[in-house]
Amino acid sequence: MPVMPLATRGISTSRLILGCMPFGGSWDGAPITPEHVRKAEQAIDAALSIGISMFDHADIYTMGKSEMIFGSILKRRPGLRERIVVQSKCGIRVGEGAVPTRFDFSKAHILAAVDGILKRLAIDYLDILLLHRPDPLVEPDEVAEAFGILKNSGKVRHFGVSNMSPGQIRYLQRALPDPLMVNQLEMSLAHLDWVDQGIHVNQKAGAAVNFAEGLMEYAQTETMQLQAWGPLAQGRFSGRALADQPTNVQQTAALVQQLAAMKETTPEAIVLGWLMRHPALIQPVIGTMHAERIVACQDAERQAQAMTREEWYTLYVSARGKNMP
Ligand SMILES: NC(=O)c1ccc[n+]([C@@H]2O[C@H](COP(=O)([O-])OP(=O)(O)OC[C@H]3O[C@@H](n4cnc5c(N)ncnc54)[C@H](OP(=O)(O)O)[C@@H]3O)[C@@H](O)[C@H]2O)c1
């Protein structure tokens, strides 16, 4: 059976990741309530119950509250931290109204951000730190210095990026002694540019596609783990009300339901299975906090293994809403 890139680099973890972005509720300064903590704990328990052992954070999620809640739960659960892989991100600065004001890959910002992350999560080390969005002012040697300090002090074990092109990754990588292990991007049946880019080479129809050329192949050549954010397409194909959605979305949702019924599984498992059927062995970062929806994702890997080429293309063409070129 193919082995996912993280595993080949010695990180043993689940194929699914729980995204912890919503744990803190609102992005304003409203305080954390016991209800936030209760819901987050339910989501964590649901994830653990189906074998999810990796959790995704960022310093900015609900302005730090999501990490604080996760940290408060870890503190009460001795032994849990050692059983899971914790990933967080830094590099975005947010201002008034939680709006990103700029990106910052300076050494000072990265070091201070990681100290803040570890404090909020109440842990001594991060398994993986991702740079959240590309900073036009990046200086790879400065990032290398920051990463070196974090690695040598034991604060961060591995590094990766998010929302970056192969060119941006290569540029950073040339200054770093260790491989960047992860690239996290938006990929789903609703956000298809990651597939469309590849099938539109030399086609005018591809002009509107917005995904870095060769990114899928680059990741696979370099044994880099791709992670998909927004993989459930915010529920569009798995039960969310669709009155406001275009015809192709409604038709694809119906197709997902049919396949799920035929295969005696859930719509969530079909939606994620479609993404995971790709040979890059993508890790979906699911963002639901709903315990039942988390459990409904359990069968995704099995569905990916069982999905035929015909089924994969039928879902893809339906979600595209137009014929293949
Ligand atoms: N690297 C980046 O730049 C980046 C950007 C954004 C997010 N992320 C990461 O990716 C994770 C997932 O992102 P995402 O939240 O966009 O992904 P998602 O898993 O596609 O969507 C989850 C959202 O859809 C809702 N949903 C799912 N099924 C539904 C249904 N049947 N009916 C109604 N609502 C439904 C969920 O609500 P319920 O909770 O009520 O189920 C939740 O709000 C985040 O937590 C974060 O860790 C990374």
Short mmCIF file of N, CA, C and O and ligand atoms in Angstrom, two decimals, residues 19-22 56 61 89 132-133 162-163 184 229-235 238-240 285-290 293, ligand 1:
data_model
loop_
_atom_site.label_atom_id
_atom_site.label_comp_id
_atom_site.label_asym_id
_atom_site.label_seq_id
_atom_site.Cartn_x
_atom_site.Cartn_y
_atom_site.Cartn_z
N GLY A 19 -8.99 20.15 12.02
CA GLY A 19 -8.68 21.58 12.00
C GLY A 19 -9.34 22.23 13.21
O GLY A 19 -10.54 22.08 13.42
N CYS A 20 -8.56 22.97 13.99
CA CYS A 20 -9.08 23.51 15.25
C CYS A 20 -9.43 25.00 15.15
O CYS A 20 -9.63 25.65 16.18
N MET A 21 -9.52 25.52 13.94
CA MET A 21 -9.78 26.95 13.74
C MET A 21 -11.00 27.45 14.51
O MET A 21 -10.94 28.50 15.14
N PRO A 22 -12.13 26.71 14.50
CA PRO A 22 -13.33 27.29 15.13
C PRO A 22 -13.40 27.14 16.65
O PRO A 22 -14.38 27.60 17.25
N ASP A 56 -4.60 20.55 13.72
CA ASP A 56 -4.05 21.71 13.00
C ASP A 56 -4.50 23.01 13.66
O ASP A 56 -5.70 23.22 13.89
N TYR A 61 -5.89 31.84 14.80
CA TYR A 61 -7.26 31.32 14.82
C TYR A 61 -8.01 31.84 16.05
O TYR A 61 -7.61 31.62 17.18
N LYS A 89 0.68 27.26 12.83
CA LYS A 89 1.21 28.12 11.77
C LYS A 89 1.47 29.52 12.32
O LYS A 89 0.79 29.96 13.24
N HIS A 132 2.40 30.45 7.21
CA HIS A 132 0.98 30.43 6.84
C HIS A 132 0.66 30.91 5.42
O HIS A 132 -0.11 30.28 4.70
N ARG A 133 1.24 32.04 5.04
CA ARG A 133 1.02 32.58 3.68
C ARG A 133 2.30 33.28 3.24
O ARG A 133 2.97 33.91 4.04
N SER A 162 2.40 26.80 3.88
CA SER A 162 0.99 26.75 3.49
C SER A 162 0.76 27.78 2.38
O SER A 162 1.37 28.86 2.40
N ASN A 163 -0.09 27.42 1.44
CA ASN A 163 -0.48 28.33 0.34
C ASN A 163 0.72 28.81 -0.47
O ASN A 163 0.78 29.98 -0.86
N GLN A 184 0.15 23.20 2.81
CA GLN A 184 -1.29 23.12 3.06
C GLN A 184 -2.01 24.14 2.18
O GLN A 184 -1.68 25.33 2.20
N TRP A 229 -6.98 22.23 3.05
CA TRP A 229 -7.93 22.93 3.94
C TRP A 229 -9.23 23.13 3.18
O TRP A 229 -9.25 23.11 1.95
N GLY A 230 -10.33 23.24 3.96
CA GLY A 230 -11.66 23.33 3.35
C GLY A 230 -12.06 22.06 2.63
O GLY A 230 -12.79 22.12 1.63
N PRO A 231 -11.66 20.86 3.09
CA PRO A 231 -11.86 19.64 2.28
C PRO A 231 -13.31 19.19 2.22
O PRO A 231 -13.70 18.49 1.28
N LEU A 232 -14.12 19.59 3.21
CA LEU A 232 -15.53 19.19 3.18
C LEU A 232 -16.37 20.19 2.36
O LEU A 232 -17.58 20.06 2.29
N ALA A 233 -15.69 21.15 1.77
CA ALA A 233 -16.38 22.18 0.98
C ALA A 233 -17.49 22.82 1.79
O ALA A 233 -18.58 23.10 1.29
N GLN A 234 -17.20 22.99 3.09
CA GLN A 234 -18.14 23.59 4.05
C GLN A 234 -19.51 22.90 4.01
O GLN A 234 -20.55 23.51 4.24
N GLY A 235 -19.50 21.62 3.71
CA GLY A 235 -20.73 20.81 3.77
C GLY A 235 -21.59 20.88 2.52
O GLY A 235 -22.67 20.27 2.48
N SER A 238 -22.56 17.49 1.34
CA SER A 238 -22.83 16.47 2.37
C SER A 238 -23.88 16.94 3.37
O SER A 238 -23.76 16.69 4.56
N GLY A 239 -24.89 17.65 2.87
CA GLY A 239 -26.03 17.89 3.74
C GLY A 239 -26.39 19.34 4.02
O GLY A 239 -27.45 19.61 4.57
N ARG A 240 -25.50 20.29 3.66
CA ARG A 240 -25.85 21.69 3.91
C ARG A 240 -26.99 22.12 2.99
O ARG A 240 -27.08 21.61 1.86
N VAL A 285 -7.78 18.37 6.07
CA VAL A 285 -7.86 19.02 7.40
C VAL A 285 -9.32 19.39 7.61
O VAL A 285 -9.77 20.45 7.16
N ILE A 286 -10.07 18.50 8.26
CA ILE A 286 -11.52 18.73 8.37
C ILE A 286 -11.81 19.80 9.43
O ILE A 286 -11.19 19.82 10.48
N GLY A 287 -12.77 20.67 9.10
CA GLY A 287 -13.00 21.82 9.98
C GLY A 287 -14.33 21.79 10.71
O GLY A 287 -14.72 22.79 11.31
N THR A 288 -15.02 20.64 10.67
CA THR A 288 -16.29 20.58 11.41
C THR A 288 -16.03 20.40 12.90
O THR A 288 -15.07 19.75 13.30
N MET A 289 -16.92 21.00 13.71
CA MET A 289 -16.83 20.83 15.18
C MET A 289 -17.92 19.91 15.67
O MET A 289 -18.06 19.65 16.85
N HIS A 290 -18.72 19.48 14.72
CA HIS A 290 -19.90 18.69 15.01
C HIS A 290 -19.45 17.23 15.19
O HIS A 290 -18.95 16.63 14.23
N ARG A 293 -20.57 14.73 12.60
CA ARG A 293 -19.96 14.92 11.27
C ARG A 293 -18.51 14.45 11.26
O ARG A 293 -18.01 13.97 10.25
N1 LIG B 1 -3.79 27.13 5.69
C1 LIG B 1 -4.79 27.97 5.54
O1 LIG B 1 -4.63 29.07 4.95
C2 LIG B 1 -6.13 27.60 6.08
C3 LIG B 1 -7.26 28.38 5.77
C4 LIG B 1 -8.50 27.99 6.31
C5 LIG B 1 -8.59 26.85 7.12
N2 LIG B 1 -7.46 26.12 7.42
C6 LIG B 1 -7.54 24.88 8.26
O2 LIG B 1 -8.43 23.99 7.65
C7 LIG B 1 -9.46 23.60 8.57
C8 LIG B 1 -10.74 23.29 7.84
O3 LIG B 1 -11.18 24.39 7.07
P1 LIG B 1 -12.71 24.63 6.78
O4 LIG B 1 -13.42 24.83 8.06
O5 LIG B 1 -12.83 25.65 5.73
O6 LIG B 1 -13.11 23.20 6.19
P2 LIG B 1 -14.35 22.28 5.92
O7 LIG B 1 -14.09 21.03 6.69
O8 LIG B 1 -14.53 22.18 4.46
O9 LIG B 1 -15.64 23.01 6.48
C9 LIG B 1 -16.03 22.98 7.81
C10 LIG B 1 -17.20 23.93 7.98
O10 LIG B 1 -18.29 23.45 7.21
C11 LIG B 1 -19.43 23.25 8.06
N3 LIG B 1 -20.13 22.04 7.62
C12 LIG B 1 -19.60 20.85 7.29
N4 LIG B 1 -20.56 19.98 6.94
C13 LIG B 1 -21.74 20.64 7.08
C14 LIG B 1 -23.11 20.27 6.86
N5 LIG B 1 -23.46 19.06 6.45
N6 LIG B 1 -24.06 21.22 7.09
C15 LIG B 1 -23.72 22.46 7.52
N7 LIG B 1 -22.44 22.87 7.74
C16 LIG B 1 -21.46 21.96 7.52
C17 LIG B 1 -18.85 23.08 9.45
O11 LIG B 1 -19.81 23.43 10.42
P3 LIG B 1 -20.03 22.48 11.72
O12 LIG B 1 -18.86 22.74 12.61
O13 LIG B 1 -21.33 22.93 12.27
O14 LIG B 1 -20.05 21.06 11.23
C18 LIG B 1 -17.69 24.03 9.42
O15 LIG B 1 -18.10 25.35 9.64
C19 LIG B 1 -9.52 24.75 9.59
O16 LIG B 1 -10.04 24.36 10.84
C20 LIG B 1 -8.05 25.11 9.68
O17 LIG B 1 -7.40 24.23 10.56
C21 LIG B 1 -6.26 26.48 6.90
#
